[in-house]
JSON list of C-alpha atoms in Angstrom, two decimals:
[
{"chain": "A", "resi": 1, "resn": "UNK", "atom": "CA", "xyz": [-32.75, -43.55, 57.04]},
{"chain": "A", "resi": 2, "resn": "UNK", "atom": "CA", "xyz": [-30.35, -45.81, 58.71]},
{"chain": "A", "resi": 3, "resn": "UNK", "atom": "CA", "xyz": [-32.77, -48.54, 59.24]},
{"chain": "A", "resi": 4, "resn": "UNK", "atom": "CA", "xyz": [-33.46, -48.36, 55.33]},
{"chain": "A", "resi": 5, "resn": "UNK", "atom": "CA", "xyz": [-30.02, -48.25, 53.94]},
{"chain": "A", "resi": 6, "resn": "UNK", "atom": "CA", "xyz": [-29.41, -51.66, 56.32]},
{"chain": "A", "resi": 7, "resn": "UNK", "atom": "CA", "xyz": [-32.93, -53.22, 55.53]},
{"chain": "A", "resi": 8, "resn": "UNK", "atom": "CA", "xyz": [-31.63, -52.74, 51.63]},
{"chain": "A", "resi": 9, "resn": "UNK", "atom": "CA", "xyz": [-28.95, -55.08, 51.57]},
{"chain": "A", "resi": 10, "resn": "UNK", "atom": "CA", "xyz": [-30.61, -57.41, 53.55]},
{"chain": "A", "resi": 11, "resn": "UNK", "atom": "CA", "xyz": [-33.48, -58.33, 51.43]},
{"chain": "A", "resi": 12, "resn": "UNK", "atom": "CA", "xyz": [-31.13, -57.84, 48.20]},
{"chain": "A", "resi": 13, "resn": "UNK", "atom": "CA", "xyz": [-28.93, -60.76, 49.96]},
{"chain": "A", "resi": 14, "resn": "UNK", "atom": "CA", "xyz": [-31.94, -62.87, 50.53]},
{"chain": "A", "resi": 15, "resn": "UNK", "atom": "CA", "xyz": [-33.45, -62.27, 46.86]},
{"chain": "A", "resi": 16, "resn": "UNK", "atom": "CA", "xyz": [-30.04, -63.72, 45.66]},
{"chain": "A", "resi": 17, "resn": "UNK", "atom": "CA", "xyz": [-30.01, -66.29, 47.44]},
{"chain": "A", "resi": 18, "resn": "UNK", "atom": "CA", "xyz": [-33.52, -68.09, 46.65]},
{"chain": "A", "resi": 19, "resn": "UNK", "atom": "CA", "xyz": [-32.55, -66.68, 42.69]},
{"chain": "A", "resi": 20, "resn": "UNK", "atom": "CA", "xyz": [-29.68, -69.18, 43.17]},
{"chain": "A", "resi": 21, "resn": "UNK", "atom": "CA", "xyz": [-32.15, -72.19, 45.10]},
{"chain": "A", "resi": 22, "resn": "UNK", "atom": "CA", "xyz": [-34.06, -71.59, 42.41]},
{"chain": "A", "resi": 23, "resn": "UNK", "atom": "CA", "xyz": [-31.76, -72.11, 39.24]},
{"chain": "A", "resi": 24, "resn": "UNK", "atom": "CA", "xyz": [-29.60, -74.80, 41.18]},
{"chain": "A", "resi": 25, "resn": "UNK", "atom": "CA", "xyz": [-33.55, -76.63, 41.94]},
{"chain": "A", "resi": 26, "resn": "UNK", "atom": "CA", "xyz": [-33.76, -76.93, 38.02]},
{"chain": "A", "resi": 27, "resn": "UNK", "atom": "CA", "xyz": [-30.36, -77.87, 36.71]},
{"chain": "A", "resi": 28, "resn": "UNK", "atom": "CA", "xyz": [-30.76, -80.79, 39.65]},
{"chain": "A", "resi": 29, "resn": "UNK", "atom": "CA", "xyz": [-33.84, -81.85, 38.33]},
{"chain": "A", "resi": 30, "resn": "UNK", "atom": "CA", "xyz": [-33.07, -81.93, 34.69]},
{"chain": "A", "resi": 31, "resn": "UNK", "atom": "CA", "xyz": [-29.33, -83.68, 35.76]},
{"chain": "A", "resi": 32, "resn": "UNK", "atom": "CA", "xyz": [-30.63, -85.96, 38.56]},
{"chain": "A", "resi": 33, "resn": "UNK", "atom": "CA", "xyz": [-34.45, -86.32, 38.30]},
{"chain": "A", "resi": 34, "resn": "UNK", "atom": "CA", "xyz": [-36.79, -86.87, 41.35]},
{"chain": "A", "resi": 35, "resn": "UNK", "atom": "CA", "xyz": [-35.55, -88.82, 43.34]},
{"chain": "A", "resi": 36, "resn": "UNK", "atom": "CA", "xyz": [-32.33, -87.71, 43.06]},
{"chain": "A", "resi": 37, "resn": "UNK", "atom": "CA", "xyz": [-33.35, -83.81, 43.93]},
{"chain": "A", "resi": 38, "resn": "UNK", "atom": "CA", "xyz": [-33.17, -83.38, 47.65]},
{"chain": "A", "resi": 39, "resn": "UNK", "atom": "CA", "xyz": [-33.10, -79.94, 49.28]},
{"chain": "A", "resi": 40, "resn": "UNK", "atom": "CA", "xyz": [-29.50, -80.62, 50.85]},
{"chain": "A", "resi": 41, "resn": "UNK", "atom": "CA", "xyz": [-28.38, -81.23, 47.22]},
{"chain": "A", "resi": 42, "resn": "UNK", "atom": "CA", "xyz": [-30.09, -78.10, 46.09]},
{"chain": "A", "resi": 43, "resn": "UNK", "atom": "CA", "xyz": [-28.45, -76.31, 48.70]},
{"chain": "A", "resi": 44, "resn": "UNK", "atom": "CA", "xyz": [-25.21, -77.77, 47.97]},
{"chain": "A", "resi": 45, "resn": "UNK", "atom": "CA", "xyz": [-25.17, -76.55, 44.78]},
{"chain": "A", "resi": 46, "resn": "UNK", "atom": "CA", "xyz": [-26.07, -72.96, 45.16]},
{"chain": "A", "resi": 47, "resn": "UNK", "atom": "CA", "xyz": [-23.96, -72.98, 48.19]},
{"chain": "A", "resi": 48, "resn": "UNK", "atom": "CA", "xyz": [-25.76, -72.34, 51.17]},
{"chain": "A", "resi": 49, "resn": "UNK", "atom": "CA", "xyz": [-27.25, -74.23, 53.91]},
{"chain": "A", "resi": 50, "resn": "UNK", "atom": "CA", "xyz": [-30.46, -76.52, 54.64]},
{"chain": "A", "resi": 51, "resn": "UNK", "atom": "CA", "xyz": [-31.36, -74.35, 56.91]},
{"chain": "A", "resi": 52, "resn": "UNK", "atom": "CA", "xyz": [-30.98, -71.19, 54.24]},
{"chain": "A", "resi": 53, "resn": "UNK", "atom": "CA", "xyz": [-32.86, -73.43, 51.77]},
{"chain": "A", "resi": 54, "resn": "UNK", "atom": "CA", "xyz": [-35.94, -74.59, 54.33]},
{"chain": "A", "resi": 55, "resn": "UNK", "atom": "CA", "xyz": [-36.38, -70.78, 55.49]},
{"chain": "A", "resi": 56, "resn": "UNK", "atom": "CA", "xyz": [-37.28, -69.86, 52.04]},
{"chain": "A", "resi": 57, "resn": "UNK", "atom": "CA", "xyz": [-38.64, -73.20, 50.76]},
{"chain": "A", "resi": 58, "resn": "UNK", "atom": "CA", "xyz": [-40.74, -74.87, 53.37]},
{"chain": "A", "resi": 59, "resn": "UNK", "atom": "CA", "xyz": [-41.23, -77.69, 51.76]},
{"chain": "A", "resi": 60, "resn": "UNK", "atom": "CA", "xyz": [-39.29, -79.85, 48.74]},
{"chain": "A", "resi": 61, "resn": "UNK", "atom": "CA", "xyz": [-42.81, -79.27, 46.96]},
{"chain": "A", "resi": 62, "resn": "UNK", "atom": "CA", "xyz": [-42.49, -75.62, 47.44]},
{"chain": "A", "resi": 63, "resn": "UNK", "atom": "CA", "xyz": [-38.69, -75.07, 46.41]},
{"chain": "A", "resi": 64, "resn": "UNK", "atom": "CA", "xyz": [-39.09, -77.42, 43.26]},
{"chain": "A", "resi": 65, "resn": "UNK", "atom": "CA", "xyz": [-43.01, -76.26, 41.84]},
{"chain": "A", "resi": 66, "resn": "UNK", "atom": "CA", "xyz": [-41.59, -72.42, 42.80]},
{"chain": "A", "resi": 67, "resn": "UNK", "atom": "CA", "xyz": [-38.51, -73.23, 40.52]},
{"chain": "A", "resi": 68, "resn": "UNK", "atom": "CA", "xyz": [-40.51, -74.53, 37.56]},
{"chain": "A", "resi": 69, "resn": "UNK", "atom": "CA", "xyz": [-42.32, -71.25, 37.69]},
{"chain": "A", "resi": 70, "resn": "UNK", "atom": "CA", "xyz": [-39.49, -69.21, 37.79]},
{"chain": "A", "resi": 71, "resn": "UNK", "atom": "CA", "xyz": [-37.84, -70.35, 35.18]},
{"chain": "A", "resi": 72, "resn": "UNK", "atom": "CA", "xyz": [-41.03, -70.74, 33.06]},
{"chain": "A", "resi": 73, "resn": "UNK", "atom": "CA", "xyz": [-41.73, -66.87, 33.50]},
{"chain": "A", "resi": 74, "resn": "UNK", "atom": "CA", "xyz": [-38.11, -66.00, 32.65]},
{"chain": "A", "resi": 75, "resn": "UNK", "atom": "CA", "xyz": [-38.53, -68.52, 29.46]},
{"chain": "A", "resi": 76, "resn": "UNK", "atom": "CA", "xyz": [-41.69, -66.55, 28.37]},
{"chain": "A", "resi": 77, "resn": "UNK", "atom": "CA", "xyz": [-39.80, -63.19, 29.05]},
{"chain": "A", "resi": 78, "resn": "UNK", "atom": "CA", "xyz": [-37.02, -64.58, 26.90]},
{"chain": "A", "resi": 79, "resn": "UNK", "atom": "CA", "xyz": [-39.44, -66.05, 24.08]},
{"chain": "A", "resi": 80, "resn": "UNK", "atom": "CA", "xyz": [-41.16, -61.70, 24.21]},
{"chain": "A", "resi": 81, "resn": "UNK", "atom": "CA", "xyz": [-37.54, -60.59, 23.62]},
{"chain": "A", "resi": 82, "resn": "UNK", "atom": "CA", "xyz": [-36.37, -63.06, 20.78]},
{"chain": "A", "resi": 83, "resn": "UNK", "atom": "CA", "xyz": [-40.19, -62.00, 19.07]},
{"chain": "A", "resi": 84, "resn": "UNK", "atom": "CA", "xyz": [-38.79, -58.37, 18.49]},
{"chain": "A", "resi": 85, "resn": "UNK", "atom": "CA", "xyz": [-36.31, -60.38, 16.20]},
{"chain": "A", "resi": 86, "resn": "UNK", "atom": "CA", "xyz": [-38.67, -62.71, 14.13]},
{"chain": "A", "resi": 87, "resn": "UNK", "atom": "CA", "xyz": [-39.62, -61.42, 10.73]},
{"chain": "A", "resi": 88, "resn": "UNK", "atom": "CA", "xyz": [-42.14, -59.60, 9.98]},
{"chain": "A", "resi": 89, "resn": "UNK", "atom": "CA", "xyz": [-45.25, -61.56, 8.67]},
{"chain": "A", "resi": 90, "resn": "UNK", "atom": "CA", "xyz": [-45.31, -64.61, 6.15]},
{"chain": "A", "resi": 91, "resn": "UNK", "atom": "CA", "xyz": [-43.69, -68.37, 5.90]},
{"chain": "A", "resi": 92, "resn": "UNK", "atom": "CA", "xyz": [-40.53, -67.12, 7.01]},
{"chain": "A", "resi": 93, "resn": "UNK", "atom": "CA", "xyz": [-42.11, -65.69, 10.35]},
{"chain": "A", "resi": 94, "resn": "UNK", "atom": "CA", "xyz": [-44.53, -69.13, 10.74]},
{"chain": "A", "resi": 95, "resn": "UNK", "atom": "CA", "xyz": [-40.88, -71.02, 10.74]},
{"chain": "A", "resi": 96, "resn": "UNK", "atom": "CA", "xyz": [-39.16, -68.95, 13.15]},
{"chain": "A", "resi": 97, "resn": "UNK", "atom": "CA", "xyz": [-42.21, -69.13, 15.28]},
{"chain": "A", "resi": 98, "resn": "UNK", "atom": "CA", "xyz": [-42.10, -72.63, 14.98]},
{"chain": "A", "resi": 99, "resn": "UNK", "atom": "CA", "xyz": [-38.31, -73.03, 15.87]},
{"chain": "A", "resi": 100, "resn": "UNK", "atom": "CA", "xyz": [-38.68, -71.25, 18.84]},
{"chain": "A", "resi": 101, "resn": "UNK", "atom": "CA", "xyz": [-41.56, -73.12, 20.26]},
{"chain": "A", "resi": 102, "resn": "UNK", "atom": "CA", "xyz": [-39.85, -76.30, 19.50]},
{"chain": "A", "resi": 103, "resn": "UNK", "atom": "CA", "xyz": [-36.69, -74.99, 21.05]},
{"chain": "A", "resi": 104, "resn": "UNK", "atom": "CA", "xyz": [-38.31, -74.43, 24.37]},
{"chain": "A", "resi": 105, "resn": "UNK", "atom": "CA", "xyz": [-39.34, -77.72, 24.80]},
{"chain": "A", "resi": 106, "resn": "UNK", "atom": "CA", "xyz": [-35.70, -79.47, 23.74]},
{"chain": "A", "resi": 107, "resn": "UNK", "atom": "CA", "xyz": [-34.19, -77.29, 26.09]},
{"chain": "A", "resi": 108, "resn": "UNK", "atom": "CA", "xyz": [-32.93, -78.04, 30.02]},
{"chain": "A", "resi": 109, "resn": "UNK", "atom": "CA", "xyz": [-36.37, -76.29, 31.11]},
{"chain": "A", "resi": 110, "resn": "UNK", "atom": "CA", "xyz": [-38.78, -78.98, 29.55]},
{"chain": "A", "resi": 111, "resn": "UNK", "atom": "CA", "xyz": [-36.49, -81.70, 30.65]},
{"chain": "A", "resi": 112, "resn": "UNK", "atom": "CA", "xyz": [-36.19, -80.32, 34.14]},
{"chain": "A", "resi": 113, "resn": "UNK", "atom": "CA", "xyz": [-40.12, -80.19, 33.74]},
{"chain": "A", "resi": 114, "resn": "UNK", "atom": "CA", "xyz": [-40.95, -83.67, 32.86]},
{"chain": "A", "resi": 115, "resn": "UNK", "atom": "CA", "xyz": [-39.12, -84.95, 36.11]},
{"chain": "A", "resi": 116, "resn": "UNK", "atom": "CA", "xyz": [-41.58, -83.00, 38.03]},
{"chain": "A", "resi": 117, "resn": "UNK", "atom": "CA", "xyz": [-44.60, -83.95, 35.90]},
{"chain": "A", "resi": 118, "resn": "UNK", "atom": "CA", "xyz": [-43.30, -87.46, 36.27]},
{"chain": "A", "resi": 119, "resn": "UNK", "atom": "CA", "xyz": [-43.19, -87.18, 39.77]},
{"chain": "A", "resi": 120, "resn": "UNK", "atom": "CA", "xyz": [-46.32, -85.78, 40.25]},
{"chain": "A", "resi": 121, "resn": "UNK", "atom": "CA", "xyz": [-48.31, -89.06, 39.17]},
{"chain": "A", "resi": 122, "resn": "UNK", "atom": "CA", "xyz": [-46.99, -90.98, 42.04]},
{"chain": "A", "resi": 123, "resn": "UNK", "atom": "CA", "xyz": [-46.98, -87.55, 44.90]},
{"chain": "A", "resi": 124, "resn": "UNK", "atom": "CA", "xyz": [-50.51, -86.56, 45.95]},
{"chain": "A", "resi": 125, "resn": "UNK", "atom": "CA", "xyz": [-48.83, -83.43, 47.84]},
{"chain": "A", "resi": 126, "resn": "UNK", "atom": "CA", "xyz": [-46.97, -81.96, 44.15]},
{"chain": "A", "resi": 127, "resn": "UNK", "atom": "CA", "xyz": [-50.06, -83.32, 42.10]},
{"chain": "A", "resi": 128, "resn": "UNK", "atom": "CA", "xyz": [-52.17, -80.22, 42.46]},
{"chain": "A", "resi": 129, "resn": "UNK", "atom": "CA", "xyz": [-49.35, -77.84, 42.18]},
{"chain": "A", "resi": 130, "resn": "UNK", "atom": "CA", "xyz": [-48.37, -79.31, 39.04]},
{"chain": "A", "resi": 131, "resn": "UNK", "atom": "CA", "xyz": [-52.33, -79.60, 37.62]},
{"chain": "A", "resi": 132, "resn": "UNK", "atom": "CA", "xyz": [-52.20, -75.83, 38.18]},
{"chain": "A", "resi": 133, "resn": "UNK", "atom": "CA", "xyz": [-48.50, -74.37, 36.98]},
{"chain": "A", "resi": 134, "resn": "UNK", "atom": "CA", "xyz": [-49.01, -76.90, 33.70]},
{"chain": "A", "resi": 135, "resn": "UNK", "atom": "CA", "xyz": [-52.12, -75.34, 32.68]},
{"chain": "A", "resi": 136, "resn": "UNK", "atom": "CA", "xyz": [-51.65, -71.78, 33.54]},
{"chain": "A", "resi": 137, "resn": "UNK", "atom": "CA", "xyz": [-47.91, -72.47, 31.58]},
{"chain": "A", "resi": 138, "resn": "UNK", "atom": "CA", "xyz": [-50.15, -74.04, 28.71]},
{"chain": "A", "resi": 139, "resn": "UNK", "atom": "CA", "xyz": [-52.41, -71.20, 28.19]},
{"chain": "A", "resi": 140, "resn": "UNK", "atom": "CA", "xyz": [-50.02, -68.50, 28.14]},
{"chain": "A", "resi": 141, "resn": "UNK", "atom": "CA", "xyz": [-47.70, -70.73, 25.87]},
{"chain": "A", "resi": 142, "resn": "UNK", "atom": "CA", "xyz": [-50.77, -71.01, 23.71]},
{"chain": "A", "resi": 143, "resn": "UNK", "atom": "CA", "xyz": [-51.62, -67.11, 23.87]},
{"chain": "A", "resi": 144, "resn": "UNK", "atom": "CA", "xyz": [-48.06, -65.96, 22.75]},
{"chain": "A", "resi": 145, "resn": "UNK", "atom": "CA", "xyz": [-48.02, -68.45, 19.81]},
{"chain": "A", "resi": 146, "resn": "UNK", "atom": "CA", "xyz": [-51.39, -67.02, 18.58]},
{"chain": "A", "resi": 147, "resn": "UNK", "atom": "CA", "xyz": [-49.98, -63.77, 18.99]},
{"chain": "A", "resi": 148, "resn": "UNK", "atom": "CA", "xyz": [-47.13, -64.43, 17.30]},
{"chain": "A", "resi": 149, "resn": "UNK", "atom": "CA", "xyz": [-47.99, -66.39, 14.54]},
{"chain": "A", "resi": 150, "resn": "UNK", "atom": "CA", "xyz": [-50.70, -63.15, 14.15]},
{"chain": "A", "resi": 151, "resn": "UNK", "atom": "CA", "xyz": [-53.39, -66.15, 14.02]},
{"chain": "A", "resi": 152, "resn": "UNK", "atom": "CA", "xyz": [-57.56, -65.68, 14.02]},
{"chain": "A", "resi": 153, "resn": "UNK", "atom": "CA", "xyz": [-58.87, -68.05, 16.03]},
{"chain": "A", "resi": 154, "resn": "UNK", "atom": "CA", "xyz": [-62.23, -67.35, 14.99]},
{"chain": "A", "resi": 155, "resn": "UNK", "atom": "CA", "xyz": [-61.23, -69.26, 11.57]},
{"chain": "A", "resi": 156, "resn": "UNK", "atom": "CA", "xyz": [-62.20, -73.09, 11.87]},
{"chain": "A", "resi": 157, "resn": "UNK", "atom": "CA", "xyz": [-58.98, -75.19, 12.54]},
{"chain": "A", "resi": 158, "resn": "UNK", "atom": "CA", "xyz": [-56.62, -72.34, 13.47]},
{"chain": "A", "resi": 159, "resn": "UNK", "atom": "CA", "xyz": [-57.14, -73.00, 17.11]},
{"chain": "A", "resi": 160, "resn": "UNK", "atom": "CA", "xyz": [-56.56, -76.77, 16.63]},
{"chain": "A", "resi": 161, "resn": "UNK", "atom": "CA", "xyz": [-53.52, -76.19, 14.43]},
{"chain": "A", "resi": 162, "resn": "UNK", "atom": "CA", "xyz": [-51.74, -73.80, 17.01]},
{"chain": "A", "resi": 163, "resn": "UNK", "atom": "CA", "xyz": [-52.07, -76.37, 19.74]},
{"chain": "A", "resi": 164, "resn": "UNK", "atom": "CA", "xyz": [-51.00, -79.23, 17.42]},
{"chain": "A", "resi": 165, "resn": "UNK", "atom": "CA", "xyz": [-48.02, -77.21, 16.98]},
{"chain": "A", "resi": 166, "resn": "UNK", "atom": "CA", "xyz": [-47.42, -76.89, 20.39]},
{"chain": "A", "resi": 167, "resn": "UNK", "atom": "CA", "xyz": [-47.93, -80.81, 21.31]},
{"chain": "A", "resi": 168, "resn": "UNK", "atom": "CA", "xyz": [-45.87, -81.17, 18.44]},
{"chain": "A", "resi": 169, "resn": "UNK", "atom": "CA", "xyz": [-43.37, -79.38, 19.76]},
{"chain": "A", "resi": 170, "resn": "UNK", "atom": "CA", "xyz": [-43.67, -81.52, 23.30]},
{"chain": "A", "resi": 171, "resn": "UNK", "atom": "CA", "xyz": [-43.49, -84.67, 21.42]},
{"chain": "A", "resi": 172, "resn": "UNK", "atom": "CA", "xyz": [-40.05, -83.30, 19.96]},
{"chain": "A", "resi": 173, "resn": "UNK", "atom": "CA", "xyz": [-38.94, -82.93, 23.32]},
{"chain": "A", "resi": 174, "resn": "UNK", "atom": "CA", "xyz": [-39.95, -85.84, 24.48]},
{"chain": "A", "resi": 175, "resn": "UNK", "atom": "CA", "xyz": [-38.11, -87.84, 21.48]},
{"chain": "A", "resi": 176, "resn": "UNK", "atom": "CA", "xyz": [-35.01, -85.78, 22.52]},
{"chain": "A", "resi": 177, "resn": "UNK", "atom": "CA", "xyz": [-34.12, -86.69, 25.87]},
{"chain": "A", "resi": 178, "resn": "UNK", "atom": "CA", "xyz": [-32.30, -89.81, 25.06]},
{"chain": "A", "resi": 179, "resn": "UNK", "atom": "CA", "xyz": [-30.58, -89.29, 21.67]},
{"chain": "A", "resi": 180, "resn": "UNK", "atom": "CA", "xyz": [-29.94, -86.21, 19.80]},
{"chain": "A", "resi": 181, "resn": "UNK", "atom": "CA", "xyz": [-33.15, -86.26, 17.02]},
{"chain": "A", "resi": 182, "resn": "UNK", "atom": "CA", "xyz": [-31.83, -82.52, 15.86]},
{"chain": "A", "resi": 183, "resn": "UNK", "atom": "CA", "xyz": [-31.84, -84.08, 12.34]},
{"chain": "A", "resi": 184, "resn": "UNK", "atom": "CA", "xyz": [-35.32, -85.63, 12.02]},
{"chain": "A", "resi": 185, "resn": "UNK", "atom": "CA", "xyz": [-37.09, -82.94, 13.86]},
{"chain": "A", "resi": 186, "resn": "UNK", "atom": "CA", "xyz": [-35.11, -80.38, 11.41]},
{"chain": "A", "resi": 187, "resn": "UNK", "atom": "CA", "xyz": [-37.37, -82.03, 8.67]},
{"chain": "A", "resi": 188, "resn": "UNK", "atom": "CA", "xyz": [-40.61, -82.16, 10.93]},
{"chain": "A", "resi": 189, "resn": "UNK", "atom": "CA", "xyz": [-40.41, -78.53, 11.46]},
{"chain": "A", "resi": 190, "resn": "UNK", "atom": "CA", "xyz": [-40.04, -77.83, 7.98]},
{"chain": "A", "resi": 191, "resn": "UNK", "atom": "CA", "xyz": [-43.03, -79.68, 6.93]},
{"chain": "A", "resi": 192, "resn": "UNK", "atom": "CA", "xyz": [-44.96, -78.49, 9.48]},
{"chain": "A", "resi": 193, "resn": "UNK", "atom": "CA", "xyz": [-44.33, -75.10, 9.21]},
{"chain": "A", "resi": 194, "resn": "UNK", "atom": "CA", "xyz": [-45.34, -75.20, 6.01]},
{"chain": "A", "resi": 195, "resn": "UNK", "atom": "CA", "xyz": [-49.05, -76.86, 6.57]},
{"chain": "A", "resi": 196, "resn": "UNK", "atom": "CA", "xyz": [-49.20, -74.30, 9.79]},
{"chain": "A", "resi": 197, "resn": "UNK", "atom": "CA", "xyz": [-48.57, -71.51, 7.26]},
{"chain": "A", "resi": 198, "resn": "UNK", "atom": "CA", "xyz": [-51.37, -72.52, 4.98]},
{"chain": "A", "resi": 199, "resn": "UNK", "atom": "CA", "xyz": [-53.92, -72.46, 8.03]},
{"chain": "A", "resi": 200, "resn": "UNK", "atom": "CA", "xyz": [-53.35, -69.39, 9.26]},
{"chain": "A", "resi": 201, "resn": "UNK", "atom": "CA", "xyz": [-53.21, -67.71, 6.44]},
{"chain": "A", "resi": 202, "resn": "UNK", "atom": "CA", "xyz": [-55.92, -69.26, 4.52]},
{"chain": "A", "resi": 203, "resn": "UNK", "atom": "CA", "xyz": [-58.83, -66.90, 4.24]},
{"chain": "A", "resi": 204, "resn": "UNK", "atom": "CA", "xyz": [-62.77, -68.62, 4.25]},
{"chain": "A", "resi": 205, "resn": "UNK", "atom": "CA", "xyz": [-64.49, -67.83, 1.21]},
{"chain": "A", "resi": 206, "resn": "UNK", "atom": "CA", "xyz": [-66.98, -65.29, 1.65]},
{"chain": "A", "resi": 207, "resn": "UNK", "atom": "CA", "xyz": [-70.70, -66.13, 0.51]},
{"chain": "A", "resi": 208, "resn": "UNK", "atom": "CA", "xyz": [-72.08, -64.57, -3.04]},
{"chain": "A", "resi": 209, "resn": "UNK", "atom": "CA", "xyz": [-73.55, -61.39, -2.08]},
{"chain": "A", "resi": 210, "resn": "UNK", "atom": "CA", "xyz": [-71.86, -60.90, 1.46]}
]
């Protein structure tokens, strides 16, 4: 039993400590981009050593790709929570929906993204590790706004509307990062939402006789 109980706080120490490599990985990206995020700086800032940092993070690919995806999957555990909130069907849900995705991607996590995205055209080594968080992040990003916005994808143009609205929502965040646009994308939501809300809730005709 001993060896348990001392085994216990051991790997409870070590999951702290790459939680904090992780978190400090992103707000160093999103503050200092690229080439400003080293490993020592990383390490710096959630206060331990290199050495701490390179035993759990081989590489600078590994410690910054492995942060992206944490934070990603405690975004999309966030975005499950805040759904229990939204209300319960109509235009007022389709806005809500709306405001949240947009909200993800004006946030610290999309900016801290884009550095790493950025970085990726010019670093063969992140380049694949990138290709593949981006697009598994995509689809489920894409599945819980379906599921949300309680949209059939069988009907022609829902499927094209939801991922409008989500590169909609990445242009937002785009036009963000160097001046405040809160005000014009306060309209753009609006309007959107609206033409969102007619989509997915627009019903095909059915044929005479059917």
């Amino acid at each position: 039993m001993g060896v348990v109980t001392t085994r216990a706080p051991k790997q409870d120490r070590s999951r702290a400590t790459r939680r904090k490599l992780l978190e400090a990985a992103v707000s160093c990206l999103a503050e200092r981009g690229w080439s400003g995020s080293t490993v020592s700086a990383v390490a710096e800032r959630a206060g331990v050593t290199r050495g701490a940092a390179q035993h759990h993070f081989p590489t600078r690919e590994d410690l910054f790709t492995a942060a992206i995806e944490h934070v990603a999957e405690e975004w999309l555990d966030a975005v499950r929570e805040r759904a229990r909130a939204l209300p319960r069907d109509g235009a007022s849900r389709t806005r809500a929906v709306v405001d949240m995705l947009v909200g993800v991607y004006t946030g610290p996590l999309f900016r801290a993204a884009l550095h790493l995205w950025v970085a990726a055209a010019d670093e063969e080594q992140l380049r694949p590790r990138v290709n593949a968080l981006e697009a598994r992040i995509g689809r489920e990003a894409h599945r819980l706004a379906v599921e949300f916005l309680d949209a059939d994808e069988s009907v022609e143009g829902v499927r094209e509307s939801v991922q409008a609205t989500l590169d909609m929502a990445r242009g937002l965040g785009l036009a963000n990062l160097l001046s405040d646009d809160s005000a014009r994308r306060a309209g753009i939501v609006r309007q959107w939402s609206r033409i969102l809300d007619t989509v997915i809730h627009t019903r095909p005709e059915q044929p005479p006789g059917s």
